[in-house]
């Protein structure tokens, strides 16, 4: 959406910088420009924290900084009505993290398709 917004702005002569490189900065810009709402921005940040932990920790566990709180937050916002929260990393990554990522992608694709209209 940031790239599409930048192209649209460029076509109308509006000056906008290129989309940021980091996911954190992209989330903040998308929120600031109204492309995502606060709830989706928070969801994105929790996904980013888990992703960063997985990328930088050889021995990822529920004790790894930011992992358990972010998994709890994703569970609460996306899955609390269907899944019981179990402090089991494999379960949480498969049932909570992956599902939240998929749900967010579908929502963003839907917004992107409406964005061009």
Coordinates of C-alpha atoms in Angstrom, one line a residue:
X1 CA 0.0 0.0 0.0
X2 CA 2.9 2.3 0.7
X3 CA 4.3 1.8 -2.8
X4 CA 0.9 2.2 -4.4
X5 CA 0.4 5.4 -2.4
X6 CA 3.8 6.7 -3.4
X7 CA 3.0 6.0 -7.1
X8 CA -0.4 7.7 -6.9
X9 CA 1.1 10.7 -5.1
X10 CA 3.9 11.0 -7.7
X11 CA 1.3 10.8 -10.6
X12 CA -0.6 13.8 -9.0
X13 CA 2.6 15.8 -8.5
X14 CA 2.5 15.4 -4.7
X15 CA 6.0 15.0 -3.1
X16 CA 6.4 11.9 -1.0
X17 CA 9.5 10.1 -0.1
X18 CA 10.1 6.5 -0.9
X19 CA 8.6 4.0 1.5
X20 CA 11.0 3.3 4.5
X21 CA 13.2 0.3 4.5
X22 CA 12.5 -1.1 8.0
X23 CA 9.3 -2.8 8.9
X24 CA 9.0 -0.6 12.0
X25 CA 9.2 2.6 10.0
X26 CA 6.8 1.2 7.3
X27 CA 4.2 0.4 10.0
X28 CA 4.5 3.9 11.5
X29 CA 4.2 5.5 8.1
X30 CA 1.2 3.4 7.1
X31 CA -0.5 4.4 10.3
X32 CA 0.4 8.0 10.0
X33 CA -0.9 8.1 6.4
X34 CA -4.2 6.4 7.4
X35 CA -3.4 3.2 5.4
X36 CA -3.8 1.0 8.5
X37 CA -5.6 1.6 11.8
X38 CA -4.2 1.6 15.3
X39 CA -5.3 -2.0 15.9
X40 CA -3.6 -3.3 12.7
X41 CA -0.5 -1.3 13.5
X42 CA -0.2 -2.9 16.9
X43 CA -0.8 -6.3 15.3
X44 CA 2.0 -5.5 12.8
X45 CA 4.3 -4.5 15.6
X46 CA 3.7 -7.8 17.5
X47 CA 4.3 -9.8 14.4
X48 CA 7.5 -7.8 13.8
X49 CA 8.8 -8.4 17.3
X50 CA 8.3 -12.2 17.0
X51 CA 9.8 -12.2 13.6
X52 CA 12.9 -10.2 14.8
X53 CA 13.3 -12.6 17.8
X54 CA 13.1 -15.6 15.5
X55 CA 15.7 -14.1 13.1
X56 CA 18.2 -13.2 15.9
X57 CA 17.8 -16.0 18.4
X58 CA 19.3 -19.4 17.8
X59 CA 17.3 -20.8 20.7
X60 CA 14.0 -19.1 20.4
X61 CA 11.7 -19.8 23.4
X62 CA 8.9 -18.3 25.3
X63 CA 11.5 -16.6 27.5
X64 CA 13.0 -14.8 24.5
X65 CA 12.3 -11.1 24.9
X66 CA 9.0 -9.9 23.4
X67 CA 7.9 -13.3 22.3
X68 CA 5.4 -14.4 25.0
X69 CA 3.8 -10.9 25.4
X70 CA 3.4 -10.5 21.6
X71 CA 2.0 -14.0 21.3
X72 CA -0.5 -13.2 24.1
X73 CA -1.5 -10.0 22.4
X74 CA -2.0 -11.7 19.0
X75 CA -4.0 -14.4 20.7
X76 CA -6.2 -11.9 22.5
X77 CA -7.0 -9.8 19.4
X78 CA -7.4 -12.6 16.9
X79 CA -8.0 -16.0 18.5
X80 CA -9.3 -15.8 22.1
X81 CA -12.8 -16.7 21.0
X82 CA -11.6 -20.0 19.3
X83 CA -8.4 -21.1 20.9
X84 CA -7.3 -21.6 24.5
X85 CA -3.9 -20.0 25.2
X86 CA -1.3 -22.7 25.9
X87 CA 2.2 -21.7 26.8
X88 CA 3.7 -24.0 24.2
X89 CA 5.9 -22.3 21.6
X90 CA 5.2 -24.7 18.7
X91 CA 1.5 -24.5 19.3
X92 CA 1.6 -20.7 19.6
X93 CA 3.7 -20.2 16.5
X94 CA 1.6 -22.5 14.4
X95 CA -1.9 -21.6 15.7
X96 CA -1.5 -18.0 16.7
X97 CA 1.4 -16.3 15.0
X98 CA 1.0 -17.9 11.6
X99 CA -2.8 -17.5 11.6
X100 CA -2.5 -13.8 12.7
X101 CA 0.0 -13.2 9.8
X102 CA -2.4 -14.9 7.3
X103 CA -5.4 -12.9 8.6
X104 CA -3.5 -9.6 8.4
X105 CA -2.2 -10.4 4.9
X106 CA -5.8 -11.1 3.7
X107 CA -7.0 -7.9 5.2
X108 CA -4.2 -5.8 3.7
X109 CA -4.7 -7.4 0.2
X110 CA -8.4 -6.5 0.5
X111 CA -7.5 -2.9 1.4
X112 CA -4.9 -2.8 -1.4
X113 CA -7.5 -3.9 -4.0
X114 CA -9.9 -1.2 -2.8
X115 CA -7.0 1.3 -2.6
X116 CA -6.6 1.6 -6.3
X117 CA -10.3 2.4 -6.9

